[in-house]
Amino acid sequence: MKSLFIFFSTIGLTIIMLVGCAKQTLVTKPYHNLTGRYNAYYNANLRVVESFDLLNKQHQDNYNKYLEMYPYAAVADAGAVKQPLDEAITKCARNIKLHTVGNWTDDSYHLMGKAEFLQKEYERAANTFKFIVDKYHPENVAKELEKLKKKKKKKKRKKKRRKRKKRKKKKKSQKKKTKQEAEDEEDEKPIKYGIKHRPVRYRSMLWLAKTYIELGQFDEAGYYLRQLENDKKVPKKLYPRIQAVIAYSWIKQKEYEKAIEPLELAVAHTKKKTIKNRYVYLLGQIYQMQGNSQLAMERFHHILRLRPSYEMEFNARLNMAKNAAGATGKKVVDPEIALKRMLRDSKNEEYKDQIYFALAEIKLKSGNKEDGILALQQSLNYSSNNAQRTEGCLLLAQLFYEKDDFVQSYAYYDSTIQVMDKKDERFATTDLYKHRLKGVATHLAAKIDKDSMLVVGSWERLKQERWAINGMEMEEAMAKNRAAKGPNNPLPTKKGFREMELSSMNAATDRPLPSRTGSRGATGTVTISDAALQKSKFPLYNATLKKKGEREFEKRWNKRSWVDNWRRSDREEDITINDEEIAAAVPKTQAEIDAYLKKKGVPKSDQEKEALALKVGEAMFKAAEHYREDLGRNDKALQLVKQLVAKYPDNPYAVEAMFLAYNIYSEKNNATQANYYKNEILKKYPESNIAKVLSDPEFANSEKIKYQKINQYYDDTYAMIQDGKAEQALSRVRAVPTEFGSNYEMKARFAILEAMCVGGMKGEQDYIKALRIIVTSFPNTKEEKQAKAMIAILGGNKAKNKGGAVNNNKGGAKDLVPYRVNMKTKHLILVVFDNKKTKINQYRAGLTEFNNKFYLNNRLSVSSILVDGGTPSLTIRGAFTSGEQAMKYVTDARANPEFLPGVKGYTIYAISQENYGLAMTTQKFYQYRAFFEKHYR
């Protein structure tokens, strides 16, 4: 009996399923609703929800900026959720195809749009949401349902005829509403669905507005947000979300004041605590930035009542302390006292950087810049978070810039660039300031450094040794401090370290030298030679005896911490060791002192002092030039010029400095000062070119013509090299001294041309030799850097290609493949293996599997190829319509451990189809490596 029941039940269910799969039957819609909801859609929704959670966790809130309203949208790289979202999109597409009859088609489209939004495919997401909004518009739906209504009307008429019941209508005294008025009023009310399926059109409209905001299309977003606000059929549950998106739109447009009202409404109607906390905190930040300390205090205090995460609670308390001074009404604790109390709390150990930063802001607000700078530097000492370090370094850079301390300002701008997110809107301005300050800061630092070494060089030997010992001890202490605190703490700037060295100069004569046993030098200095230390029987001086003693100690007592009274059970644990006592116990050797003095560049002979003085003058003049050209600070430039002329009148750069002063005063129409410097140049430097220019205007014109002539000569010679006429070009290069004299301009540039000619005529080895001559002959020039770069490239080619690519080829510049940059054209990916014996077919399947897993919708294909005549490679082709898309794949692949796991010795390249054709035709892909590094990194 039981078996018969199972048999007939199975047949019945099979019939229902088969009938359900057909269209327009009694069980069609329920079947499709059931399978569409609890099969593909359910699983796709799980993946989307997981992706939301993962992105929210991946995002790190930066409380120094406005808090992000939607953390999942603020994550820079959504590569971590690409695979599950691709799967969700695939399942939704399958659900739409198989269950079109059901109610879950629009939901599947909506889920697809959300997945595309999370993948940051905003254009695709906008198209998906727009499709839902248009297709499921009530007017369009009404047309489709009109036919069904006609059928229903026929059934109703038959029903009425059967009943034939007449109802009497009683007249009432009050005026009744007409049928049309009642219908209109009913239309204005939100639809009550109960347990019915809810259409997603309004939700899609809200997500469409959010997508347009991410695309920066605020007018389109505003259009749909106004529709949602004015349409009274919109479900009440969407109201707080609509207000939040309106506020989000204003915040993205930096219209913070306009964002307050919708954000207040969102706070009032939002029930979910985590979302409400974020809205309230953001409101507090907006009020704070507007200077409304009272309302900011109220909002941050409101946060504490909502019991947020400890990080948000801590930052709320921090902001309450910042706004305490401007708040009225309640009695508030002094902000500095509140912050210092927070510093003492052990729970805030990892937040000390933020507390010191807040303390600095309070100090700066009160006008105490010195204490503010100290607090900021202390904040950096505790900071390991790039976002916090960015704020601290940037504020310090701005403060030092205001103080005209451009060396320190440049150092902190440079540190800011290293830790600042490149997408930060302040990045471009910060980078601009860094480059503007670089010239001034570099030459001022060189001037300070060399000036200090000249001072030390003028001292007697005894004083130099004291200074060297102080400096070595200071460096050792700083090294220990850095090792103890870790790599995230800022290193002292060059100027800061120089100030420490100068302070040791002042202490050099006050501090007695450690007592040492040894011989006295000519200056009376007590020194110990390295040989004497090795012969000493005192264990701390003799390394062999010291090691032997350590081994004997460990045999008896095992390894123990180095503390006093280590055998006593009642010993004191905290014992400080005086650094000076350690230095006295282990004195510095003469060799160490000499090495330190040499490392610092302390001059010994008069010739070295003169050479250093020349460099000081050069640094002063170049700093003055940068003051004028980069910063527009003529006052600072003139100040340096006067110092240079007064201190080093015989310096070769003195005449150029005076000419700079002449030009500055001429621009200011200060004829008196301009004539003064003109006469000084003519009197002191009559044979200089500058004097000739000032006395004879035609001389300047002749020099200009000469410069134009040699430039044209250079361009013509370079054109010959490009045409492959290396021998003719070399003859022209070697004729330059005859044409323009031995002291001709652009020597380094012509040397580069000569090296190119030699390389084209004789081969790679001679090319490298010529480049090395340039490196040694023209140090600290752009040509030296260019030569080094070419040597590095050619050296790499030699290792991989055994020098066969260029040797005995007289093509010269024709050997260079004309690769072009075009990021808007189609690209492909090339995975090149280092080992020529690599069997690439074994990796081809793994790469295909990787692409199917993470890039299923891109339809990528993998093929194998040999480049440069024998280097194994894999080519990935697909939907890379631009260089940016290809580089995104390269970046994701490098970061993904599932890309060729366990395989070493390969490089991934993005290459345009045009450049790929050139590389395969010429078999010179090795030249593309340098091209890729330059243009794609």
Short mmCIF file of C-alpha atoms in Angstrom, two decimals, residues 191-580:
data_model
loop_
_atom_site.label_atom_id
_atom_site.label_comp_id
_atom_site.label_asym_id
_atom_site.label_seq_id
_atom_site.Cartn_x
_atom_site.Cartn_y
_atom_site.Cartn_z
CA ILE A 191 -0.17 50.20 -1.91
CA LYS A 192 -0.63 47.69 0.90
CA TYR A 193 0.78 44.44 -0.38
CA GLY A 194 0.48 42.34 2.75
CA ILE A 195 1.86 38.92 1.83
CA LYS A 196 1.71 39.71 -1.90
CA HIS A 197 4.86 39.97 -3.98
CA ARG A 198 6.30 43.52 -3.89
CA PRO A 199 7.50 44.98 -7.22
CA VAL A 200 11.03 46.40 -7.13
CA ARG A 201 10.50 49.39 -9.42
CA TYR A 202 10.76 52.01 -6.67
CA ARG A 203 13.79 50.32 -5.14
CA SER A 204 15.40 50.17 -8.58
CA MET A 205 14.65 53.86 -9.08
CA LEU A 206 16.46 54.62 -5.80
CA TRP A 207 19.46 52.49 -6.82
CA LEU A 208 19.43 54.16 -10.24
CA ALA A 209 19.74 57.55 -8.52
CA LYS A 210 22.58 56.22 -6.38
CA THR A 211 24.35 54.88 -9.48
CA TYR A 212 24.05 58.23 -11.25
CA ILE A 213 25.59 59.88 -8.18
CA GLU A 214 28.60 57.57 -8.42
CA LEU A 215 28.89 58.49 -12.11
CA GLY A 216 28.77 62.19 -11.21
CA GLN A 217 25.50 62.67 -13.13
CA PHE A 218 23.75 64.61 -10.38
CA ASP A 219 20.98 66.11 -12.54
CA GLU A 220 19.79 62.65 -13.62
CA ALA A 221 19.96 61.45 -10.01
CA GLY A 222 17.96 64.47 -8.84
CA TYR A 223 15.24 63.78 -11.42
CA TYR A 224 14.55 60.29 -10.06
CA LEU A 225 14.89 61.35 -6.42
CA ARG A 226 12.24 64.05 -6.95
CA GLN A 227 9.96 61.45 -8.54
CA LEU A 228 10.37 59.22 -5.49
CA GLU A 229 9.66 62.13 -3.12
CA ASN A 230 6.51 63.23 -4.96
CA ASP A 231 5.01 59.81 -5.74
CA LYS A 232 2.70 58.95 -2.85
CA LYS A 233 2.55 55.29 -3.84
CA VAL A 234 6.15 54.82 -2.77
CA PRO A 235 6.29 52.43 0.23
CA LYS A 236 6.88 54.20 3.55
CA LYS A 237 9.84 51.94 4.29
CA LEU A 238 11.77 53.60 1.47
CA TYR A 239 11.33 57.12 2.89
CA PRO A 240 14.48 57.19 5.12
CA ARG A 241 16.53 55.60 2.33
CA ILE A 242 15.36 58.25 -0.14
CA GLN A 243 16.32 61.05 2.24
CA ALA A 244 19.71 59.42 2.84
CA VAL A 245 20.43 59.23 -0.91
CA ILE A 246 19.40 62.89 -1.32
CA ALA A 247 21.87 63.81 1.43
CA TYR A 248 24.49 61.60 -0.24
CA SER A 249 24.02 63.50 -3.50
CA TRP A 250 24.59 66.87 -1.79
CA ILE A 251 27.65 65.57 0.06
CA LYS A 252 29.16 64.26 -3.17
CA GLN A 253 28.65 67.75 -4.62
CA LYS A 254 30.25 69.27 -1.47
CA GLU A 255 27.01 71.12 -0.72
CA TYR A 256 27.18 70.11 2.93
CA GLU A 257 24.69 72.65 4.23
CA LYS A 258 21.99 71.35 1.87
CA ALA A 259 22.68 67.81 3.07
CA ILE A 260 21.71 68.61 6.68
CA GLU A 261 17.90 68.60 6.29
CA PRO A 262 17.54 65.27 4.42
CA LEU A 263 20.13 63.70 6.70
CA GLU A 264 18.18 64.83 9.79
CA LEU A 265 15.04 63.26 8.29
CA ALA A 266 16.94 60.05 7.55
CA VAL A 267 18.15 59.92 11.17
CA ALA A 268 14.62 60.47 12.49
CA HIS A 269 13.11 57.60 10.46
CA THR A 270 15.98 55.08 10.34
CA LYS A 271 15.66 52.20 12.79
CA LYS A 272 18.72 50.06 12.07
CA LYS A 273 21.34 51.05 14.64
CA THR A 274 24.52 50.64 12.59
CA ILE A 275 23.14 52.80 9.77
CA LYS A 276 21.70 55.40 12.15
CA ASN A 277 25.04 55.71 13.98
CA ARG A 278 26.79 56.56 10.74
CA TYR A 279 24.20 59.21 9.80
CA VAL A 280 24.35 60.84 13.24
CA TYR A 281 28.17 60.93 13.25
CA LEU A 282 28.21 62.43 9.76
CA LEU A 283 25.78 65.13 10.90
CA GLY A 284 28.11 65.94 13.80
CA GLN A 285 31.03 66.26 11.38
CA ILE A 286 29.08 68.63 9.10
CA TYR A 287 28.06 70.84 12.02
CA GLN A 288 31.66 70.81 13.24
CA MET A 289 33.05 71.86 9.84
CA GLN A 290 30.49 74.68 9.73
CA GLY A 291 31.73 75.94 13.09
CA ASN A 292 28.48 75.11 14.91
CA SER A 293 30.11 73.58 18.00
CA GLN A 294 26.85 73.40 19.98
CA LEU A 295 24.97 71.22 17.47
CA ALA A 296 28.12 69.19 16.80
CA MET A 297 28.43 68.46 20.54
CA GLU A 298 24.78 67.39 20.67
CA ARG A 299 25.18 65.00 17.75
CA PHE A 300 28.40 63.44 19.07
CA HIS A 301 26.75 63.07 22.48
CA HIS A 302 23.79 61.42 20.72
CA ILE A 303 26.26 58.89 19.28
CA LEU A 304 27.30 57.80 22.77
CA ARG A 305 23.66 57.03 23.65
CA LEU A 306 23.36 54.81 20.57
CA ARG A 307 26.16 52.50 21.80
CA PRO A 308 28.29 52.39 18.63
CA SER A 309 31.54 50.49 18.05
CA TYR A 310 34.43 51.54 20.30
CA GLU A 311 36.26 53.21 17.42
CA MET A 312 33.27 55.43 16.65
CA GLU A 313 32.68 56.09 20.34
CA PHE A 314 36.33 57.09 20.79
CA ASN A 315 36.22 59.48 17.83
CA ALA A 316 32.94 60.95 19.06
CA ARG A 317 34.56 61.69 22.44
CA LEU A 318 37.57 63.12 20.62
CA ASN A 319 35.35 65.48 18.63
CA MET A 320 33.43 66.43 21.76
CA ALA A 321 36.74 67.56 23.27
CA LYS A 322 37.51 69.59 20.12
CA ASN A 323 34.12 71.32 20.22
CA ALA A 324 33.99 71.83 23.98
CA ALA A 325 35.47 75.33 23.81
CA GLY A 326 32.76 76.59 21.45
CA ALA A 327 29.80 74.84 23.10
CA THR A 328 27.48 76.58 25.58
CA GLY A 329 24.86 75.40 28.02
CA LYS A 330 26.16 72.32 29.74
CA LYS A 331 29.31 72.56 31.79
CA VAL A 332 32.04 70.86 29.79
CA VAL A 333 35.45 69.61 30.83
CA ASP A 334 38.49 71.55 29.65
CA PRO A 335 39.41 69.96 26.28
CA GLU A 336 43.10 69.53 27.10
CA ILE A 337 42.26 67.84 30.40
CA ALA A 338 39.81 65.53 28.60
CA LEU A 339 42.39 64.58 25.98
CA LYS A 340 45.15 63.96 28.53
CA ARG A 341 42.73 61.78 30.47
CA MET A 342 42.13 59.80 27.29
CA LEU A 343 45.90 59.42 26.85
CA ARG A 344 46.14 57.76 30.25
CA ASP A 345 43.38 55.25 29.46
CA SER A 346 44.97 51.92 28.48
CA LYS A 347 42.11 51.23 26.04
CA ASN A 348 43.30 54.15 23.92
CA GLU A 349 46.86 52.90 23.45
CA GLU A 350 46.36 52.34 19.71
CA TYR A 351 44.59 55.70 19.34
CA LYS A 352 47.33 57.91 20.81
CA ASP A 353 48.19 59.30 17.39
CA GLN A 354 44.64 60.62 17.00
CA ILE A 355 44.59 62.07 20.52
CA TYR A 356 47.84 63.96 19.96
CA PHE A 357 46.50 65.16 16.60
CA ALA A 358 43.35 66.49 18.30
CA LEU A 359 45.52 68.13 20.97
CA ALA A 360 47.55 69.76 18.18
CA GLU A 361 44.38 71.11 16.56
CA ILE A 362 43.30 72.67 19.86
CA LYS A 363 46.75 74.23 20.34
CA LEU A 364 46.78 75.61 16.81
CA LYS A 365 43.25 76.96 17.18
CA SER A 366 44.37 78.89 20.26
CA GLY A 367 47.33 80.33 18.31
CA ASN A 368 50.04 78.25 19.99
CA LYS A 369 51.86 77.01 16.87
CA GLU A 370 55.00 75.77 18.61
CA ASP A 371 53.12 73.42 20.95
CA GLY A 372 50.86 72.44 18.06
CA ILE A 373 53.87 71.36 15.98
CA LEU A 374 55.28 69.36 18.89
CA ALA A 375 51.94 67.59 19.38
CA LEU A 376 51.76 66.77 15.66
CA GLN A 377 55.26 65.31 15.68
CA GLN A 378 54.32 63.24 18.72
CA SER A 379 51.24 62.06 16.82
CA LEU A 380 53.48 60.83 13.99
CA ASN A 381 55.68 58.97 16.47
CA TYR A 382 52.68 56.84 17.49
CA SER A 383 51.03 56.61 14.07
CA SER A 384 51.02 53.48 11.94
CA ASN A 385 47.89 54.32 9.96
CA ASN A 386 48.48 55.88 6.54
CA ALA A 387 45.32 57.97 6.71
CA GLN A 388 46.32 59.50 10.06
CA ARG A 389 49.94 59.97 8.96
CA THR A 390 48.69 61.77 5.85
CA GLU A 391 46.82 64.32 7.94
CA GLY A 392 49.73 64.83 10.36
CA CYS A 393 52.42 65.17 7.69
CA LEU A 394 50.31 67.48 5.54
CA LEU A 395 49.46 69.80 8.42
CA LEU A 396 53.12 69.95 9.49
CA ALA A 397 54.17 70.70 5.90
CA GLN A 398 51.70 73.59 5.76
CA LEU A 399 52.80 74.96 9.15
CA PHE A 400 56.50 74.90 8.25
CA TYR A 401 55.66 76.50 4.89
CA GLU A 402 53.97 79.37 6.73
CA LYS A 403 57.10 79.74 8.87
CA ASP A 404 59.29 79.91 5.72
CA ASP A 405 61.09 76.76 6.89
CA PHE A 406 61.10 75.27 3.40
CA VAL A 407 63.52 72.42 4.15
CA GLN A 408 61.22 70.99 6.81
CA SER A 409 58.14 71.79 4.73
CA TYR A 410 59.52 69.88 1.73
CA ALA A 411 60.43 66.90 3.94
CA TYR A 412 56.87 66.65 5.26
CA TYR A 413 55.28 67.21 1.83
CA ASP A 414 57.48 64.37 0.55
CA SER A 415 56.37 62.15 3.46
CA THR A 416 52.74 63.06 2.75
CA ILE A 417 53.00 61.97 -0.88
CA GLN A 418 54.43 58.60 0.20
CA VAL A 419 51.44 57.76 2.43
CA MET A 420 48.59 59.70 0.79
CA ASP A 421 46.01 57.85 -1.27
CA LYS A 422 46.46 58.86 -4.91
CA LYS A 423 42.70 59.26 -5.22
CA ASP A 424 42.71 61.89 -2.47
CA GLU A 425 41.52 65.19 -3.95
CA ARG A 426 44.46 66.95 -2.25
CA PHE A 427 47.07 64.71 -3.91
CA ALA A 428 47.66 66.93 -6.96
CA THR A 429 48.08 70.09 -4.86
CA THR A 430 50.37 68.33 -2.40
CA ASP A 431 52.51 66.94 -5.21
CA LEU A 432 52.70 70.42 -6.77
CA TYR A 433 53.97 71.94 -3.51
CA LYS A 434 56.48 69.14 -3.14
CA HIS A 435 57.95 69.77 -6.59
CA ARG A 436 57.97 73.54 -6.10
CA LEU A 437 59.88 73.19 -2.85
CA LYS A 438 62.29 70.52 -4.02
CA GLY A 439 64.86 72.86 -5.59
CA VAL A 440 64.94 75.31 -2.69
CA ALA A 441 64.97 72.60 -0.02
CA THR A 442 67.66 70.49 -1.71
CA HIS A 443 70.10 73.38 -2.14
CA LEU A 444 69.37 74.92 1.26
CA ALA A 445 69.98 71.56 2.93
CA ALA A 446 73.25 71.21 0.99
CA LYS A 447 74.26 74.73 2.05
CA ILE A 448 73.49 74.03 5.73
CA ASP A 449 75.31 70.69 5.62
CA LYS A 450 78.45 71.99 3.93
CA ASP A 451 78.54 75.16 6.04
CA SER A 452 78.45 72.99 9.15
CA MET A 453 81.28 70.81 7.87
CA LEU A 454 83.39 73.90 7.18
CA VAL A 455 82.85 74.95 10.79
CA VAL A 456 83.85 71.50 12.07
CA GLY A 457 86.84 71.47 9.72
CA SER A 458 88.10 74.70 11.28
CA TRP A 459 88.21 73.15 14.76
CA GLU A 460 91.25 71.63 16.39
CA ARG A 461 91.48 67.85 16.43
CA LEU A 462 90.41 67.42 20.07
CA LYS A 463 87.17 69.28 19.50
CA GLN A 464 86.50 67.36 16.28
CA GLU A 465 86.85 64.07 18.15
CA ARG A 466 84.40 65.17 20.82
CA TRP A 467 81.94 66.18 18.13
CA ALA A 468 82.41 62.86 16.29
CA ILE A 469 81.87 60.83 19.48
CA ASN A 470 78.69 62.77 20.27
CA GLY A 471 77.47 62.25 16.71
CA MET A 472 78.17 58.51 16.71
CA GLU A 473 76.42 58.03 20.04
CA MET A 474 73.47 60.04 18.78
CA GLU A 475 73.19 57.92 15.62
CA GLU A 476 73.37 54.72 17.67
CA ALA A 477 70.65 55.95 20.02
CA MET A 478 68.44 56.94 17.09
CA ALA A 479 68.98 53.56 15.42
CA LYS A 480 67.97 51.76 18.62
CA ASN A 481 64.95 54.01 18.97
CA ARG A 482 63.82 53.30 15.40
CA ALA A 483 64.32 49.56 15.89
CA ALA A 484 62.30 49.64 19.11
CA LYS A 485 59.42 51.67 17.67
CA GLY A 486 59.28 49.96 14.30
CA PRO A 487 59.47 51.12 10.68
CA ASN A 488 56.30 53.19 10.68
CA ASN A 489 57.78 56.08 12.63
CA PRO A 490 59.10 59.05 10.70
CA LEU A 491 62.84 59.39 10.31
CA PRO A 492 64.34 62.71 11.36
CA THR A 493 64.60 65.19 8.54
CA LYS A 494 68.00 66.22 7.32
CA LYS A 495 67.65 69.63 8.89
CA GLY A 496 66.42 68.18 12.17
CA PHE A 497 69.39 65.84 12.31
CA ARG A 498 71.73 68.70 11.39
CA GLU A 499 70.34 70.74 14.28
CA MET A 500 71.09 67.81 16.59
CA GLU A 501 74.64 67.68 15.22
CA LEU A 502 75.08 71.43 15.72
CA SER A 503 73.90 71.06 19.30
CA SER A 504 76.58 68.42 19.73
CA MET A 505 79.07 70.97 18.36
CA ASN A 506 78.17 73.30 21.19
CA ALA A 507 78.56 70.47 23.70
CA ALA A 508 81.82 69.28 22.20
CA THR A 509 84.02 71.52 24.34
CA ASP A 510 81.93 71.17 27.51
CA ARG A 511 81.85 67.38 27.76
CA PRO A 512 85.10 65.68 28.86
CA LEU A 513 86.36 62.82 26.75
CA PRO A 514 85.96 59.35 28.28
CA SER A 515 89.12 58.28 30.04
CA ARG A 516 91.00 55.78 27.89
CA THR A 517 94.26 53.99 27.98
CA GLY A 518 96.40 54.51 24.93
CA SER A 519 98.76 56.85 23.17
CA ARG A 520 98.46 60.61 22.80
CA GLY A 521 98.35 62.18 19.38
CA ALA A 522 99.95 65.41 18.28
CA THR A 523 97.01 67.42 19.55
CA GLY A 524 97.02 65.73 22.95
CA THR A 525 94.03 63.54 22.12
CA VAL A 526 93.87 60.17 23.86
CA THR A 527 93.31 57.45 21.26
CA ILE A 528 93.36 53.66 21.18
CA SER A 529 94.40 51.79 18.07
CA ASP A 530 92.44 48.74 16.91
CA ALA A 531 95.55 46.56 17.33
CA ALA A 532 95.93 47.70 20.95
CA LEU A 533 92.32 46.74 21.67
CA GLN A 534 92.84 43.22 20.31
CA LYS A 535 95.99 42.75 22.46
CA SER A 536 94.24 43.99 25.60
CA LYS A 537 93.59 41.45 28.38
CA PHE A 538 90.46 43.30 29.52
CA PRO A 539 87.49 41.20 28.30
CA LEU A 540 85.30 44.14 27.21
CA TYR A 541 88.06 45.38 24.87
CA ASN A 542 89.18 42.01 23.49
CA ALA A 543 86.49 40.37 21.35
CA THR A 544 87.96 36.85 21.77
CA LEU A 545 88.04 37.06 25.57
CA LYS A 546 84.59 38.60 25.60
CA LYS A 547 83.09 35.72 23.58
CA LYS A 548 84.87 33.15 25.75
CA GLY A 549 83.46 34.73 28.91
CA GLU A 550 79.94 34.71 27.47
CA ARG A 551 80.15 30.98 26.67
CA GLU A 552 81.41 30.14 30.19
CA PHE A 553 78.61 32.20 31.73
CA GLU A 554 75.92 30.47 29.64
CA LYS A 555 77.26 27.00 30.56
CA ARG A 556 76.76 27.76 34.23
CA TRP A 557 73.74 30.09 34.31
CA ASN A 558 72.06 29.64 30.86
CA LYS A 559 70.95 32.71 28.88
CA ARG A 560 69.80 35.56 31.10
CA SER A 561 68.73 39.16 30.66
CA TRP A 562 71.48 41.74 31.13
CA VAL A 563 70.44 43.26 34.49
CA ASP A 564 72.20 44.18 37.72
CA ASN A 565 71.95 41.88 40.77
CA TRP A 566 70.67 39.08 38.56
CA ARG A 567 71.37 36.43 41.23
CA ARG A 568 69.26 38.14 43.92
CA SER A 569 65.59 37.27 44.25
CA ASP A 570 64.76 40.72 45.68
CA ARG A 571 66.53 42.70 42.98
CA GLU A 572 64.96 45.83 41.47
CA GLU A 573 63.71 45.21 37.94
CA ASP A 574 63.78 48.76 36.57
CA ILE A 575 67.42 49.77 36.36
CA THR A 576 68.49 52.51 33.96
CA ILE A 577 71.87 52.40 32.30
CA ASN A 578 73.64 55.67 31.61
CA ASP A 579 74.63 55.94 27.95
CA GLU A 580 77.67 58.02 28.84
#
